[in-house]
Amino acid sequence: MRGHDSQPKASEESETAKFRACVRSKGTEPERAAISNVVKVTGADKLRGYLDMPKVFTSYSGGIFGPHGTDGVLIASAFATCYTSENGLVTVYDRDGHVLANGQF
């Protein structure tokens, strides 16, 4: 995985687990399916409530115009279901570090 470290830290594992648990509880069926490819979440444990910029890394490939661009949008939407921030922007990345989607939350 070129786009990020392949060994997540304990806090990242916790952030990822919390995100997945929230989406399983509150997300739509398509969002729940899309998060099965989430491998790491960073920045969600330090939200200040304004101008937050967390990142979600996935095992998808192809970038924003690839076959999983819509999955990236679903993941960004799921993030907005679970977290709120004034002017927050979540970025979803593919396995090579290319942007899949951005979304306000």
PDB file of C-alpha atoms in Angstrom:
ATOM      1  CA  MET A   1       0.000   0.000   0.000  1.00  0.00           C
ATOM      2  CA  ARG A   2       1.745   3.107  -1.177  1.00  0.00           C
ATOM      3  CA  GLY A   3      -0.853   5.647  -0.074  1.00  0.00           C
ATOM      4  CA  HIS A   4      -0.492   5.093   3.676  1.00  0.00           C
ATOM      5  CA  ASP A   5       1.186   2.930   6.272  1.00  0.00           C
ATOM      6  CA  SER A   6       0.063  -0.681   6.018  1.00  0.00           C
ATOM      7  CA  GLN A   7       0.269  -1.179   9.796  1.00  0.00           C
ATOM      8  CA  PRO A   8      -2.346   1.032  11.499  1.00  0.00           C
ATOM      9  CA  LYS A   9      -1.653   2.334  14.995  1.00  0.00           C
ATOM     10  CA  ALA A  10      -3.877   1.262  17.898  1.00  0.00           C
ATOM     11  CA  SER A  11      -5.702   4.622  17.887  1.00  0.00           C
ATOM     12  CA  GLU A  12      -6.380   4.264  14.137  1.00  0.00           C
ATOM     13  CA  GLU A  13      -7.758   0.765  14.706  1.00  0.00           C
ATOM     14  CA  SER A  14     -10.029   2.234  17.365  1.00  0.00           C
ATOM     15  CA  GLU A  15     -11.136   5.051  15.051  1.00  0.00           C
ATOM     16  CA  THR A  16     -11.817   2.539  12.283  1.00  0.00           C
ATOM     17  CA  ALA A  17     -13.776   0.260  14.614  1.00  0.00           C
ATOM     18  CA  LYS A  18     -15.862   3.174  15.943  1.00  0.00           C
ATOM     19  CA  PHE A  19     -16.638   4.364  12.415  1.00  0.00           C
ATOM     20  CA  ARG A  20     -17.670   0.886  11.259  1.00  0.00           C
ATOM     21  CA  ALA A  21     -19.844   0.359  14.358  1.00  0.00           C
ATOM     22  CA  CYS A  22     -21.601   3.678  13.798  1.00  0.00           C
ATOM     23  CA  VAL A  23     -22.273   2.953  10.117  1.00  0.00           C
ATOM     24  CA  ARG A  24     -23.571  -0.532  10.937  1.00  0.00           C
ATOM     25  CA  SER A  25     -25.963   1.100  13.404  1.00  0.00           C
ATOM     26  CA  LYS A  26     -27.019   4.271  11.540  1.00  0.00           C
ATOM     27  CA  GLY A  27     -25.969   3.846   7.888  1.00  0.00           C
ATOM     28  CA  THR A  28     -27.937   2.764   4.865  1.00  0.00           C
ATOM     29  CA  GLU A  29     -27.459  -0.692   3.344  1.00  0.00           C
ATOM     30  CA  PRO A  30     -25.263   0.663   0.485  1.00  0.00           C
ATOM     31  CA  GLU A  31     -23.133   2.583   3.022  1.00  0.00           C
ATOM     32  CA  ARG A  32     -22.728  -0.552   5.148  1.00  0.00           C
ATOM     33  CA  ALA A  33     -21.571  -2.470   2.068  1.00  0.00           C
ATOM     34  CA  ALA A  34     -19.087   0.262   1.066  1.00  0.00           C
ATOM     35  CA  ILE A  35     -17.412   0.446   4.485  1.00  0.00           C
ATOM     36  CA  SER A  36     -16.396  -3.200   4.252  1.00  0.00           C
ATOM     37  CA  ASN A  37     -13.448  -1.863   2.211  1.00  0.00           C
ATOM     38  CA  VAL A  38     -12.368   0.737   4.791  1.00  0.00           C
ATOM     39  CA  VAL A  39      -8.929  -0.164   6.141  1.00  0.00           C
ATOM     40  CA  LYS A  40      -8.035   2.912   8.210  1.00  0.00           C
ATOM     41  CA  VAL A  41      -9.598   6.086   9.592  1.00  0.00           C
ATOM     42  CA  THR A  42      -7.476   8.964  10.901  1.00  0.00           C
ATOM     43  CA  GLY A  43      -8.427  12.285  12.445  1.00  0.00           C
ATOM     44  CA  ALA A  44     -11.897  11.264  13.632  1.00  0.00           C
ATOM     45  CA  ASP A  45     -10.801  11.036  17.262  1.00  0.00           C
ATOM     46  CA  LYS A  46      -9.620  14.651  17.374  1.00  0.00           C
ATOM     47  CA  LEU A  47     -12.592  16.519  15.918  1.00  0.00           C
ATOM     48  CA  ARG A  48     -12.866  20.071  17.208  1.00  0.00           C
ATOM     49  CA  GLY A  49     -16.265  20.794  15.679  1.00  0.00           C
ATOM     50  CA  TYR A  50     -15.019  23.186  12.986  1.00  0.00           C
ATOM     51  CA  LEU A  51     -12.655  22.926  10.022  1.00  0.00           C
ATOM     52  CA  ASP A  52     -11.941  19.248  10.718  1.00  0.00           C
ATOM     53  CA  MET A  53     -10.220  17.178   8.003  1.00  0.00           C
ATOM     54  CA  PRO A  54     -10.299  13.439   8.796  1.00  0.00           C
ATOM     55  CA  LYS A  55      -9.147  10.825   6.283  1.00  0.00           C
ATOM     56  CA  VAL A  56     -10.597   7.439   5.382  1.00  0.00           C
ATOM     57  CA  PHE A  57      -8.410   4.912   3.559  1.00  0.00           C
ATOM     58  CA  THR A  58      -9.854   2.004   1.578  1.00  0.00           C
ATOM     59  CA  SER A  59      -8.781  -1.078  -0.334  1.00  0.00           C
ATOM     60  CA  TYR A  60     -10.517   0.213  -3.476  1.00  0.00           C
ATOM     61  CA  SER A  61      -8.496   1.229  -6.537  1.00  0.00           C
ATOM     62  CA  GLY A  62      -8.918   3.545  -9.489  1.00  0.00           C
ATOM     63  CA  GLY A  63      -9.257   6.994  -7.934  1.00  0.00           C
ATOM     64  CA  ILE A  64     -12.200   9.339  -8.243  1.00  0.00           C
ATOM     65  CA  PHE A  65     -12.967   8.431 -11.867  1.00  0.00           C
ATOM     66  CA  GLY A  66     -12.383   4.706 -11.420  1.00  0.00           C
ATOM     67  CA  PRO A  67     -14.958   1.996 -10.817  1.00  0.00           C
ATOM     68  CA  HIS A  68     -15.222   2.745  -7.083  1.00  0.00           C
ATOM     69  CA  GLY A  69     -15.754   6.509  -7.131  1.00  0.00           C
ATOM     70  CA  THR A  70     -19.384   6.080  -6.108  1.00  0.00           C
ATOM     71  CA  ASP A  71     -18.298   3.817  -3.243  1.00  0.00           C
ATOM     72  CA  GLY A  72     -16.088   6.662  -2.049  1.00  0.00           C
ATOM     73  CA  VAL A  73     -19.093   8.976  -2.083  1.00  0.00           C
ATOM     74  CA  LEU A  74     -21.065   6.437  -0.033  1.00  0.00           C
ATOM     75  CA  ILE A  75     -18.252   6.271   2.524  1.00  0.00           C
ATOM     76  CA  ALA A  76     -18.108  10.070   2.762  1.00  0.00           C
ATOM     77  CA  SER A  77     -21.889  10.110   3.208  1.00  0.00           C
ATOM     78  CA  ALA A  78     -21.631   7.464   5.926  1.00  0.00           C
ATOM     79  CA  PHE A  79     -19.007   9.581   7.683  1.00  0.00           C
ATOM     80  CA  ALA A  80     -21.412  12.530   7.685  1.00  0.00           C
ATOM     81  CA  THR A  81     -24.045  10.278   9.244  1.00  0.00           C
ATOM     82  CA  CYS A  82     -21.722   9.510  12.156  1.00  0.00           C
ATOM     83  CA  TYR A  83     -19.825  12.768  12.711  1.00  0.00           C
ATOM     84  CA  THR A  84     -20.613  16.487  12.607  1.00  0.00           C
ATOM     85  CA  SER A  85     -18.364  19.492  12.225  1.00  0.00           C
ATOM     86  CA  GLU A  86     -18.888  23.038  11.093  1.00  0.00           C
ATOM     87  CA  ASN A  87     -17.157  23.155   7.703  1.00  0.00           C
ATOM     88  CA  GLY A  88     -15.590  19.698   8.205  1.00  0.00           C
ATOM     89  CA  LEU A  89     -14.281  17.893   5.117  1.00  0.00           C
ATOM     90  CA  VAL A  90     -13.656  14.149   5.019  1.00  0.00           C
ATOM     91  CA  THR A  91     -11.449  12.764   2.268  1.00  0.00           C
ATOM     92  CA  VAL A  92     -11.713   9.132   1.165  1.00  0.00           C
ATOM     93  CA  TYR A  93      -8.633   7.576  -0.469  1.00  0.00           C
ATOM     94  CA  ASP A  94      -8.052   4.441  -2.537  1.00  0.00           C
ATOM     95  CA  ARG A  95      -5.299   1.938  -1.750  1.00  0.00           C
ATOM     96  CA  ASP A  96      -2.738   3.887  -3.782  1.00  0.00           C
ATOM     97  CA  GLY A  97      -3.441   7.172  -2.007  1.00  0.00           C
ATOM     98  CA  HIS A  98      -5.588   8.684  -4.766  1.00  0.00           C
ATOM     99  CA  VAL A  99      -8.714  10.584  -3.777  1.00  0.00           C
ATOM    100  CA  LEU A 100     -11.948   8.621  -4.195  1.00  0.00           C
ATOM    101  CA  ALA A 101     -14.254  11.284  -2.776  1.00  0.00           C
ATOM    102  CA  ASN A 102     -14.581  14.306  -0.521  1.00  0.00           C
ATOM    103  CA  GLY A 103     -17.575  15.188   1.570  1.00  0.00           C
ATOM    104  CA  GLN A 104     -18.639  17.836   4.017  1.00  0.00           C
ATOM    105  CA  PHE A 105     -19.883  16.756   7.404  1.00  0.00           C
TER     106      PHE A 105
END
